């Protein structure tokens, strides 16, 4: 990224947008300057139009479709993720088989298919004119690749239920960071739900039996990787929110981020000489190739379901669906791979997800109160 950063600074200092000419001018303009100014510099974007009124039955069917699509995509993705990273391929009575250990190759497979899906969607469906400089996607892309790598690598050291519970408790470091850095203040119910999440996570981690391959060293490595995942994932979402200041759709964002993700992972794999080894492993074990393809399909379809669900029902409903998905993922992983969860550990999981649902409910109530307050103010002004 250092040469890219130096090039961007060079073109900006030289005012290339005014003086540049030649065959490379359109490419440099798209990558460094973009095609149009920020939307915030012109006219503020209109709020998202409310969905047209439809029958309750049709709305319920659409909600069921979104919930089923998200559950199937990400539950299958989670089960396959644990299978690929923790089990051997080609095992027989006389041979222990071979494990696949290169997380970057799996990240590449996921990103390639997501790039193809987003590209086809942009071609087939009309999109707003793209105006963001392409190099800005590289920051979110790099953090996205690193968060995915940490997520895959963590499965070598901690169990899948522990990883899911760590993801569910991201609200705690987010609140701490907001308190320390932004000097933000929080409501009483936010402190209550954060405390309940802490209690639930502690109950689960202290009561669950140790994994057969775990040790203090591997547990520490797993916690470090989970911390890296949370940090990189938080940066990715915040940077993408900033990019939406430009006129773009969610699918255009998906295409831009996955484009740079493919470039980063291919470059890294080629530098390490691991790309051909991953392809050879796929050739040796057809089951692994099928798992990788299905993993990529679930990842790409899951992203599309996320965009559709948020567009139709809002972020609160989406959060509830994904919270339930995490609970189902823990249960499914325990059933398929034999993770031991005691009664106290199961109660801790229940406390965590009850706190998350309470948090979503409280936010929804606050938003409804804010909406109800607007007509009152406007009527007073009219009088």
XYZ file of C-alpha atoms in Angstrom:
383
model
C 0.000 0.000 0.000
C 2.966 2.350 0.475
C 3.643 2.818 -3.278
C -0.071 3.399 -3.816
C -0.168 6.023 -1.073
C 2.864 7.828 -2.553
C 1.289 7.818 -6.016
C -1.979 9.271 -4.707
C -0.084 12.065 -2.918
C 2.002 12.754 -6.041
C -1.028 13.104 -8.333
C -2.787 15.352 -5.828
C 0.237 17.649 -5.402
C 0.695 17.900 -9.170
C -2.994 18.801 -9.601
C -3.241 16.034 -12.185
C -6.998 16.495 -12.540
C -6.390 19.871 -14.216
C -3.148 19.202 -16.085
C -3.253 15.478 -16.867
C -3.687 14.134 -20.384
C -3.186 10.881 -22.252
C -4.448 7.315 -22.157
C -3.918 6.930 -18.404
C -5.939 10.029 -17.494
C -9.359 8.260 -17.092
C -7.791 5.514 -14.967
C -5.943 7.952 -12.706
C -9.037 10.127 -12.383
C -11.200 7.156 -11.346
C -8.680 5.728 -8.889
C -7.398 8.933 -7.276
C -10.012 11.673 -7.701
C -13.323 9.982 -8.471
C -15.885 11.048 -11.034
C -17.927 13.549 -9.057
C -17.781 15.439 -5.751
C -19.176 14.164 -2.485
C -22.921 14.147 -2.166
C -22.578 16.157 1.049
C -20.857 18.929 -0.903
C -23.860 19.336 -3.181
C -27.437 18.601 -2.183
C -28.095 16.473 0.904
C -29.237 13.005 0.057
C -32.964 12.429 0.391
C -33.987 10.013 3.125
C -34.626 6.425 2.149
C -38.199 6.207 0.847
C -40.573 4.237 2.991
C -41.681 0.942 1.452
C -45.073 1.003 -0.208
C -47.926 -0.319 1.850
C -48.584 -3.988 1.228
C -50.739 -6.578 2.909
C -49.552 -7.954 6.275
C -49.422 -11.433 4.763
C -47.052 -10.316 2.004
C -44.863 -8.458 4.509
C -44.753 -11.551 6.727
C -43.742 -13.717 3.748
C -40.959 -11.308 2.820
C -39.723 -11.250 6.408
C -39.792 -15.058 6.503
C -37.853 -15.159 3.225
C -35.189 -12.782 4.550
C -34.877 -14.602 7.866
C -34.649 -18.009 6.178
C -32.083 -16.760 3.656
C -29.865 -15.244 6.352
C -30.143 -18.271 8.631
C -29.409 -20.817 5.902
C -26.541 -18.802 4.391
C -24.684 -18.024 7.597
C -25.448 -21.221 9.520
C -24.101 -23.251 6.594
C -21.139 -20.870 6.328
C -20.323 -21.248 10.019
C -20.537 -25.050 9.984
C -18.337 -25.294 6.877
C -15.861 -22.785 8.274
C -15.297 -24.946 11.339
C -15.145 -28.127 9.227
C -12.492 -26.738 6.885
C -10.230 -25.312 9.590
C -10.445 -28.016 12.275
C -10.869 -31.354 10.460
C -8.634 -33.425 8.177
C -9.228 -34.383 4.556
C -8.420 -37.782 3.067
C -8.302 -39.572 6.432
C -8.346 -43.382 6.274
C -7.867 -46.240 8.704
C -4.097 -46.113 8.147
C -3.569 -42.405 7.411
C -4.570 -39.410 9.574
C -5.219 -37.327 6.470
C -4.164 -33.750 5.814
C -5.404 -30.464 7.223
C -5.754 -27.246 5.274
C -4.110 -24.409 7.179
C -3.923 -21.424 4.794
C -6.666 -18.993 5.844
C -5.717 -16.452 3.149
C -6.659 -18.871 0.380
C -10.148 -19.286 1.865
C -10.499 -15.509 2.128
C -9.548 -15.225 -1.552
C -12.145 -17.817 -2.612
C -14.862 -15.985 -0.681
C -13.908 -12.610 -2.137
C -13.648 -13.803 -5.745
C -17.205 -15.126 -5.817
C -18.545 -12.074 -3.974
C -16.787 -9.874 -6.561
C -18.382 -11.800 -9.442
C -21.858 -11.645 -7.870
C -21.590 -7.910 -7.160
C -20.235 -7.232 -10.657
C -23.081 -9.116 -12.342
C -25.619 -7.321 -10.159
C -24.169 -3.922 -11.102
C -24.291 -4.843 -14.797
C -27.824 -6.240 -14.789
C -29.437 -3.678 -12.452
C -29.232 0.086 -12.865
C -26.920 1.706 -10.306
C -26.230 5.353 -9.392
C -23.250 7.003 -11.034
C -20.148 6.001 -9.116
C -18.154 8.922 -7.736
C -15.839 7.701 -4.956
C -12.082 7.519 -5.666
C -11.282 3.831 -5.992
C -8.263 3.954 -3.689
C -10.553 4.707 -0.718
C -11.921 1.160 -0.903
C -8.453 -0.202 -0.168
C -8.585 0.779 3.519
C -11.852 -1.041 4.200
C -10.667 -3.889 2.004
C -7.413 -4.410 3.893
C -9.157 -4.358 7.274
C -11.823 -6.704 5.893
C -9.181 -9.193 4.729
C -7.383 -9.020 8.068
C -10.612 -9.485 10.048
C -11.522 -12.537 7.938
C -8.005 -13.944 8.373
C -8.197 -13.489 12.165
C -11.608 -15.163 12.144
C -10.349 -18.268 10.325
C -7.097 -18.447 12.292
C -8.876 -18.164 15.643
C -10.630 -21.470 14.975
C -7.240 -23.193 15.305
C -7.051 -22.095 18.956
C -10.587 -21.611 20.332
C -13.885 -23.393 19.739
C -16.502 -22.037 17.353
C -19.021 -21.286 20.174
C -16.360 -19.199 21.933
C -15.732 -17.279 18.711
C -19.436 -16.619 18.146
C -19.887 -15.401 21.705
C -16.895 -13.073 21.306
C -18.546 -11.577 18.203
C -21.806 -11.114 20.105
C -20.013 -9.172 22.842
C -18.498 -6.567 20.499
C -20.761 -3.957 22.068
C -18.523 -3.823 25.175
C -15.278 -2.646 23.469
C -17.321 -0.300 21.281
C -18.791 1.385 24.360
C -15.397 1.578 26.068
C -13.832 3.146 22.979
C -16.653 5.669 22.690
C -16.279 6.600 26.364
C -12.498 7.018 26.248
C -11.992 8.550 22.811
C -15.233 10.365 21.954
C -16.324 11.188 25.528
C -19.746 9.791 24.722
C -22.398 9.310 27.389
C -24.667 6.276 27.498
C -28.118 5.552 28.864
C -28.686 3.380 31.940
C -30.087 0.528 29.853
C -26.895 0.494 27.757
C -24.770 -0.032 30.856
C -27.224 -2.699 32.040
C -27.062 -4.679 28.788
C -23.256 -4.362 28.646
C -23.044 -5.710 32.196
C -25.350 -8.612 31.349
C -23.226 -9.451 28.306
C -20.080 -9.459 30.447
C -21.712 -11.745 33.017
C -22.996 -14.127 30.329
C -19.631 -14.360 28.560
C -17.857 -14.991 31.871
C -20.341 -17.745 32.788
C -19.802 -19.459 29.437
C -15.999 -19.240 29.402
C -15.523 -20.291 33.047
C -17.994 -23.170 33.033
C -17.346 -24.777 29.620
C -14.936 -27.660 29.573
C -11.575 -27.142 27.831
C -11.147 -28.253 24.250
C -8.941 -31.322 23.679
C -6.250 -29.290 21.888
C -6.415 -26.213 24.116
C -3.705 -24.936 26.421
C -2.976 -21.573 28.076
C -0.780 -20.617 25.105
C -3.353 -21.506 22.445
C -6.129 -19.861 24.453
C -4.104 -16.624 24.606
C -3.406 -16.838 20.862
C -7.112 -17.342 20.201
C -8.069 -14.352 22.348
C -5.489 -12.156 20.569
C -6.866 -13.209 17.181
C -10.448 -12.597 18.316
C -9.413 -9.136 19.542
C -7.833 -8.465 16.142
C -11.020 -9.597 14.414
C -13.165 -7.251 16.520
C -10.802 -4.300 15.967
C -10.480 -4.752 12.184
C -14.189 -5.474 11.751
C -15.117 -2.328 13.675
C -12.815 -0.228 11.466
C -14.293 -1.780 8.304
C -17.872 -0.860 9.177
C -16.946 2.682 10.253
C -14.907 3.329 7.104
C -17.703 1.994 4.895
C -20.162 4.326 6.641
C -17.853 7.225 5.745
C -17.668 6.070 2.114
C -21.449 6.227 1.814
C -21.043 10.025 1.828
C -20.475 9.462 -1.898
C -23.356 8.534 -4.158
C -23.185 4.760 -4.324
C -25.294 1.689 -3.692
C -24.507 -1.104 -1.259
C -23.682 -3.439 -4.154
C -21.186 -0.933 -5.566
C -19.585 -0.852 -2.111
C -19.516 -4.648 -2.126
C -17.814 -4.665 -5.544
C -15.170 -2.071 -4.647
C -14.181 -3.668 -1.351
C -14.030 -7.171 -2.799
C -11.994 -5.967 -5.790
C -9.181 -4.707 -3.574
C -9.547 -7.737 -1.291
C -8.837 -10.007 -4.275
C -5.801 -7.922 -5.248
C -4.400 -7.962 -1.712
C -4.896 -11.686 -1.136
C -3.587 -12.707 -4.568
C -0.486 -10.552 -4.080
C 0.132 -11.971 -0.614
C -0.388 -15.575 -1.724
C 1.904 -15.153 -4.734
C 4.604 -13.572 -2.561
C 4.441 -16.549 -0.182
C 4.110 -19.128 -2.946
C 0.892 -20.401 -1.353
C -1.554 -19.816 -4.206
C -0.491 -22.863 -6.222
C -0.350 -24.984 -3.072
C -3.968 -24.091 -2.270
C -5.022 -24.976 -5.819
C -3.137 -28.281 -5.593
C -4.879 -29.071 -2.295
C -8.225 -28.503 -4.011
C -7.122 -30.872 -6.772
C -6.100 -33.574 -4.290
C -9.291 -33.449 -2.263
C -12.543 -32.947 -4.117
C -14.433 -32.680 -0.823
C -12.365 -29.647 0.119
C -13.069 -28.036 -3.275
C -16.813 -28.586 -2.759
C -16.652 -27.139 0.757
C -14.719 -24.086 -0.471
C -17.216 -23.433 -3.261
C -20.192 -23.786 -0.937
C -18.462 -21.552 1.629
C -18.015 -18.842 -1.012
C -21.615 -19.156 -2.231
C -22.953 -18.797 1.309
C -20.754 -15.756 1.937
C -21.847 -13.984 -1.267
C -25.543 -14.815 -0.858
C -25.404 -13.761 2.774
C -24.143 -10.307 1.793
C -27.010 -9.883 -0.686
C -29.560 -10.961 1.939
C -28.069 -8.420 4.351
C -28.590 -5.558 1.884
C -32.130 -6.681 1.017
C -33.214 -7.192 4.639
C -31.931 -3.799 5.803
C -33.554 -2.108 2.809
C -36.943 -3.740 3.428
C -37.220 -3.892 7.225
C -34.446 -1.720 8.679
C -31.399 -2.385 10.803
C -33.292 -3.334 13.994
C -35.051 -6.332 12.434
C -31.807 -7.379 10.759
C -29.978 -7.241 14.112
C -32.606 -9.459 15.751
C -32.337 -12.037 12.960
C -28.538 -12.105 13.142
C -28.606 -12.342 16.941
C -30.835 -15.410 16.718
C -28.530 -16.777 14.019
C -25.572 -16.603 16.396
C -27.497 -18.546 19.027
C -28.460 -21.201 16.474
C -24.829 -21.364 15.282
C -23.605 -22.203 18.792
C -26.276 -24.906 19.186
C -25.564 -26.404 15.751
C -21.799 -26.424 16.322
C -22.226 -28.190 19.666
C -24.461 -30.828 18.083
C -22.251 -31.496 15.043
C -18.769 -31.231 16.534
C -19.337 -32.312 20.120
C -18.400 -29.120 21.998
C -19.234 -29.486 25.680
C -21.438 -26.780 27.182
C -22.569 -27.137 30.786
C -25.878 -25.941 32.180
C -24.207 -22.818 33.582
C -22.513 -22.193 30.215
C -25.832 -22.543 28.401
C -27.396 -20.115 30.861
C -24.548 -17.680 30.130
C -25.293 -17.906 26.387
C -28.966 -17.226 27.104
C -28.059 -14.170 29.216
C -25.891 -12.754 26.393
C -28.567 -13.050 23.719
C -31.330 -11.846 26.049
C -29.216 -8.729 26.686
C -28.698 -8.189 22.950
C -32.425 -8.513 22.229
C -33.167 -6.126 25.117
C -30.712 -3.660 23.590
C -32.447 -3.846 20.190
C -35.868 -3.398 21.821
C -34.752 -0.373 23.835
C -33.259 1.300 20.756
C -36.459 0.676 18.823
C -38.528 2.279 21.580
C -36.286 5.360 21.617
C -36.587 5.746 17.839
C -40.381 5.494 18.037
C -40.489 8.191 20.718
C -38.318 10.434 18.526
C -40.645 9.970 15.551
C -43.721 10.725 17.657
C -42.157 13.939 18.932
C -41.724 15.413 15.434
C -45.440 16.006 14.574
C -46.002 17.680 17.957
C -43.199 20.173 17.351
C -44.368 20.933 13.818
C -47.956 21.518 14.963
C -46.772 23.968 17.622
C -44.810 25.874 15.000
C -47.836 26.056 12.720
C -50.013 27.415 15.510
